[in-house]
Coordinates of C-alpha atoms in Angstrom, one line a residue:
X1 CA 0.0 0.0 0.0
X2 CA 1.5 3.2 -1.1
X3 CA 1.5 6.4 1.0
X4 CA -0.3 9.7 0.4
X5 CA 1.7 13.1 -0.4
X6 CA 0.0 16.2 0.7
X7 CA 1.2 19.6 -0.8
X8 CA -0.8 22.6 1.4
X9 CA -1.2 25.7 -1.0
X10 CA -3.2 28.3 0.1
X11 CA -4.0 31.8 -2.2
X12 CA -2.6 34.3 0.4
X13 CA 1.0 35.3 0.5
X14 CA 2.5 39.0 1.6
X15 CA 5.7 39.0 1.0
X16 CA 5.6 37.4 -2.7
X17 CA 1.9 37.7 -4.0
X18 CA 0.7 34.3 -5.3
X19 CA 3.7 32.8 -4.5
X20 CA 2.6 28.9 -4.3
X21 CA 1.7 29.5 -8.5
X22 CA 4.6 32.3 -9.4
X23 CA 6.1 31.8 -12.5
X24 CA 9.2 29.7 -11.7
X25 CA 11.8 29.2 -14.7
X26 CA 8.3 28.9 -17.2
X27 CA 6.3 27.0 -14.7
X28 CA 4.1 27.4 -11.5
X29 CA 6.1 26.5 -8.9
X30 CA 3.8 24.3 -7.3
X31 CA 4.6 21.9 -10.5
X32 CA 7.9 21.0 -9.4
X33 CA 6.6 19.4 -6.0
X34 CA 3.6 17.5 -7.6
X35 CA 6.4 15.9 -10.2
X36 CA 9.1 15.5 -7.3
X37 CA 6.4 13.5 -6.0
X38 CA 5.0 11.7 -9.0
X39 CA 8.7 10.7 -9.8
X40 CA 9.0 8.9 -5.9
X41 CA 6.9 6.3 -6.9
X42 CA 5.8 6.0 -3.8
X43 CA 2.3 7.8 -3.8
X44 CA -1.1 7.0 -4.6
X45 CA -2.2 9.9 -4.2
X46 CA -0.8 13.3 -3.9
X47 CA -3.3 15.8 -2.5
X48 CA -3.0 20.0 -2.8
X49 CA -4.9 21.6 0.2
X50 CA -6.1 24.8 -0.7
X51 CA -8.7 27.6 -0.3
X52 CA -8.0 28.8 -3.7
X53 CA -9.7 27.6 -7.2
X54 CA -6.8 28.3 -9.5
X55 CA -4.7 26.7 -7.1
X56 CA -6.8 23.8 -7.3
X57 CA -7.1 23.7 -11.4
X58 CA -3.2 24.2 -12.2
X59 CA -2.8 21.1 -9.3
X60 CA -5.4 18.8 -10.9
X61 CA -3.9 19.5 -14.4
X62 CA -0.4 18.5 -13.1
X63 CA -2.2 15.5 -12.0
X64 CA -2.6 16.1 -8.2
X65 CA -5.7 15.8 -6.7
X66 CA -8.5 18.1 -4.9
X67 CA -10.5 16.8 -3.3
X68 CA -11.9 19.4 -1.2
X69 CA -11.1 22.8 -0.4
X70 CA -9.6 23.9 2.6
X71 CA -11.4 25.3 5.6
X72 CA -11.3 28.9 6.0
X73 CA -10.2 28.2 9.5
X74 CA -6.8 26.9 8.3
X75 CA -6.8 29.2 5.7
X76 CA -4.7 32.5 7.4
X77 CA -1.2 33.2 8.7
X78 CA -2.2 31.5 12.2
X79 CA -2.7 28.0 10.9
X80 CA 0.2 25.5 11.1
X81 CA 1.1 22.8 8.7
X82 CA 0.0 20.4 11.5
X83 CA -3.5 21.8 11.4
X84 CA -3.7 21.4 8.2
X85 CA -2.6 17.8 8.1
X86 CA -4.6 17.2 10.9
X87 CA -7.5 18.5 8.5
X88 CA -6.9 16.0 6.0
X89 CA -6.4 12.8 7.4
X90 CA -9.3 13.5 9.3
X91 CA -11.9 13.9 6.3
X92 CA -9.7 11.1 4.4
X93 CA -10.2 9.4 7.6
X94 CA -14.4 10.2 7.5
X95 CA -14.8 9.4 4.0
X96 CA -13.2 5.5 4.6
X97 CA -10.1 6.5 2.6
X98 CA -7.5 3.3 3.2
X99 CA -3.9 4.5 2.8
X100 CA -0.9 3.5 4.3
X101 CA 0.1 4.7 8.0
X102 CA 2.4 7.0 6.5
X103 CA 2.4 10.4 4.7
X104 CA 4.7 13.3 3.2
X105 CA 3.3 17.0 3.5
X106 CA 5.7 18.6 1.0
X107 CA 5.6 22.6 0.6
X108 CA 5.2 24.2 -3.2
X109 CA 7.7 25.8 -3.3
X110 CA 9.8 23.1 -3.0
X111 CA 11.6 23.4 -6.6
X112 CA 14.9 21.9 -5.9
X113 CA 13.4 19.3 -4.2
X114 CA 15.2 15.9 -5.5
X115 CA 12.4 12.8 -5.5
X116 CA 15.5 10.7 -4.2
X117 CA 15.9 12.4 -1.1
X118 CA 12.0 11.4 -0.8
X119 CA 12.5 7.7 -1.0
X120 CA 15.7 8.1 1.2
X121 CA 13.7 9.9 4.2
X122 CA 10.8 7.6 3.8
X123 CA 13.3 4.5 4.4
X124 CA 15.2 6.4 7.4
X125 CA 11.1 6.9 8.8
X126 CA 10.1 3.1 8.4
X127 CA 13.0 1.8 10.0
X128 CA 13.2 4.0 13.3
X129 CA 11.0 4.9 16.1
X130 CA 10.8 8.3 14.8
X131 CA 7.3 10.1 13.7
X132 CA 9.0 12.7 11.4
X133 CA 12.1 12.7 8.9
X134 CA 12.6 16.1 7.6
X135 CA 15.5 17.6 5.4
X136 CA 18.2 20.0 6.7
X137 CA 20.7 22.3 6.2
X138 CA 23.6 23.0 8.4
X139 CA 24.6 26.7 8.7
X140 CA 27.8 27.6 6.9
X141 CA 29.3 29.6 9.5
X142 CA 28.6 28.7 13.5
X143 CA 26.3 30.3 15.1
X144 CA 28.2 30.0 18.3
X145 CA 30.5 33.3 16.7
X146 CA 26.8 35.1 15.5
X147 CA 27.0 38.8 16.4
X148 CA 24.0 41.6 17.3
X149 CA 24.2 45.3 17.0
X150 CA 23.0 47.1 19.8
X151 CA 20.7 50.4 18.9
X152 CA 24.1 52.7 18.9
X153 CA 25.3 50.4 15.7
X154 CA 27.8 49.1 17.9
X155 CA 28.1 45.2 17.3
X156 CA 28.6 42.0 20.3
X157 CA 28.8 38.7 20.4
X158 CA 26.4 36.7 21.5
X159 CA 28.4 34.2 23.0
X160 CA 31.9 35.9 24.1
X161 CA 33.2 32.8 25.9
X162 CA 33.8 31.0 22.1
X163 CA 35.6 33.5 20.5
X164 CA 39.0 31.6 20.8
X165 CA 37.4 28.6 19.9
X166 CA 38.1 26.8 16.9
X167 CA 35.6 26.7 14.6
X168 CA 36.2 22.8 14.2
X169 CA 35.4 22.6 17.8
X170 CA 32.1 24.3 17.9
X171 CA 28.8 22.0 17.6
X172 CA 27.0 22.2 14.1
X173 CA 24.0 23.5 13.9
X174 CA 21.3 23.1 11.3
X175 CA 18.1 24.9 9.7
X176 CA 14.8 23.5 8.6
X177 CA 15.3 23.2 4.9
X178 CA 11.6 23.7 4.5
X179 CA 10.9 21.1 1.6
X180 CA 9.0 18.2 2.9
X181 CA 7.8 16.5 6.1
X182 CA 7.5 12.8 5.8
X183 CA 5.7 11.8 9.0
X184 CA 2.7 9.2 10.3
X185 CA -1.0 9.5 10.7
X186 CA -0.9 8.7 13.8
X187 CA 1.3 12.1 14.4
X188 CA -1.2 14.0 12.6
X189 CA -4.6 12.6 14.1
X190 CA -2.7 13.4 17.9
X191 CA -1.8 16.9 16.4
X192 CA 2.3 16.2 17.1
X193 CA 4.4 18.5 15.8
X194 CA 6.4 18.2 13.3
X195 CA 9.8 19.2 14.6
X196 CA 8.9 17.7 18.1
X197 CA 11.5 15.8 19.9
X198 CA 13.0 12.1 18.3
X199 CA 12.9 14.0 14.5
X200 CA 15.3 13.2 12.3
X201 CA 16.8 15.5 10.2
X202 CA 18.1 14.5 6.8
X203 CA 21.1 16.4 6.1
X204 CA 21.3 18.4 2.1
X205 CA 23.6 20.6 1.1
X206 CA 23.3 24.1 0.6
X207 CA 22.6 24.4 -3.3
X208 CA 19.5 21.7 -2.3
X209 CA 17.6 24.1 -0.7
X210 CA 16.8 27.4 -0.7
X211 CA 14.2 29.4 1.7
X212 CA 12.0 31.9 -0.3
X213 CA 10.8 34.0 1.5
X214 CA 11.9 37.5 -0.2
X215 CA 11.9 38.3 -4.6
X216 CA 15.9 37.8 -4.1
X217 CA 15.3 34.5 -2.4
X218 CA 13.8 33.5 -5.2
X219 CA 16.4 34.9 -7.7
X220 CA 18.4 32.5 -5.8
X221 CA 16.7 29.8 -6.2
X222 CA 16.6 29.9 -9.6
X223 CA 20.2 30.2 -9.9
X224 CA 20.7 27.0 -7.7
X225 CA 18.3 25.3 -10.1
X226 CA 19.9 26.0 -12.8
X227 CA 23.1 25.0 -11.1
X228 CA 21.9 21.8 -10.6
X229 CA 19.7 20.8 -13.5
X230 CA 20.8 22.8 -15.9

C-alpha cells in the first residue's frame, strides 16, 4: 500500500503575491513538488490543500488531486502545517479512505526538491521509532560566533566565551530546509508536531535548498536550479 503526499497551498502570501503558483523558470512552482512527488513512486495519491480555485485547477492538471477545499479556519497566517494535516487525514479518515500509515506534507515551493531524497527519508522513517524525517541544512558559518548590533550600531557577540574557539570545535547547527515533512497518521490525528523531539533531520547541502521568502530568495533559487539541473 502506497502512501499519500500532501502539498498545502493556500492563495494568500505578503511578501511574494501568489507565491505557491509564481512563475518559476516557465512554470508554477507548485509543478515542481507535484512531479518530485509523481517521480518517488511512492504515492497514490498526492493531494494539494487549498482555499483557492486556480490553485486547485493548475494542481489537478499537473495531476494532483482536490479533493476538497480547505477550511477557512486553516486558511490565514495562524494556521500551522500540523492543522492542516490534521485536516486531512481527518476527512480522508471520515470518507473510509484506506492508505498506508504514513504520509509526506511537501511545501510548493519546494523546486529543488530531488524525488530521491523522498524515497531516502521515507526509508530512514520506516526503519526508526521516529514520527517525522525532515531535510536539513547545516549553517555555513557557527552560530556560536553570531553577532548583534545594539541600537548605537555598535556590534557583540552573543556568546563571548567562544571567541578563541576553533571553529572545528564548535557544535554544528542546522536549519529546517523547508521542503518536505515525511511523518505518520498517527502524528497527525494526535496533532504532534512536526519538529517535536526524536525527529530526524536528513542532512542536504546548501545548493539543495533554498528558503523563499523574499523576490531575491527567489532569484536565488533559480540560480541553484539552474546550477543543478541545468
Amino acid at each position: 500500500m502506497k502512501d499519500i503526499a500532501i502539498i498545502p497551498a493556500r492563495g494568500g502570501s505578503k511578501r511574494i503575491p501568489r507565491k505557491n503558483i509564481k512563475d518559476f523558470l516557465g512554470r508554477p512552482i507548485l509543478v515542481y513538488a507535484i512531479e518530485a512527488a509523481q517521480r518517488s513512486g511512492l504515492f497514490s495519491h498526492i493531494l494539494v490543500s487549498t482555499d483557492d480555485q486556480e490553485i486547485a485547477a493548475i494542481a489537478e492538471r499537473c495531476g494532483a488531486s482536490v479533493p476538497f477545499m480547505r477550511s477557512q479556519s486553516n486558511s490565514d497566517d495562524h494556521s500551522t502545517l500540523i492543522d492542516v494535516l490534521h485536516e486531512v487525514v481527518g476527512a480522508l479518515d471520515s470518507g473510509g479512505f484506506d492508505a498506508s500509515p504514513y504520509l509526506c506534507c511537501l511545501l510548493p515551493t519546494a523546486a529543488l526538491l530531488d524525488h530521491k531524497r523522498l524515497i531516502s527519508a521515507r526509508d530512514m522513517l520506516v526503519t526508526s521509532s521516529t514520527h517525522c524525517v525532515f531535510p536539513l541544512v547545516r549553517y555555513r558559518s557557527p552560530i556560536q560566533r553570531a553577532l548583534f548590533k545594539r541600537d548605537d550600531e555598535t556590534v557583540a557577540m552573543r556568546e563571548p566565551e567562544q571567541y578563541r574557539t576553533r571553529s572545528q570545535d564548535l557544535l554544528p547547527h542546522y536549519y529546517d530546509a523547508g521542503q518536505f515533512y515525511y511523518t505518520t497518521r498517527d502524528a497527525c490525528i494526535a496533532r504532534r508536531p512536526l519538529l517535536d523531539d526524536g525527529a530526524i533531520g536528513l542532512e542536504l547541502s546548501d545548493l539543495e535548498a533554498q528558503d523563499i521568502d523574499e523576490p531575491e530568495d527567489w532569484a536565488l533559487c533559480e540560480m541553484k536550479y539552474r546550477l543543478r539541473f541545468g
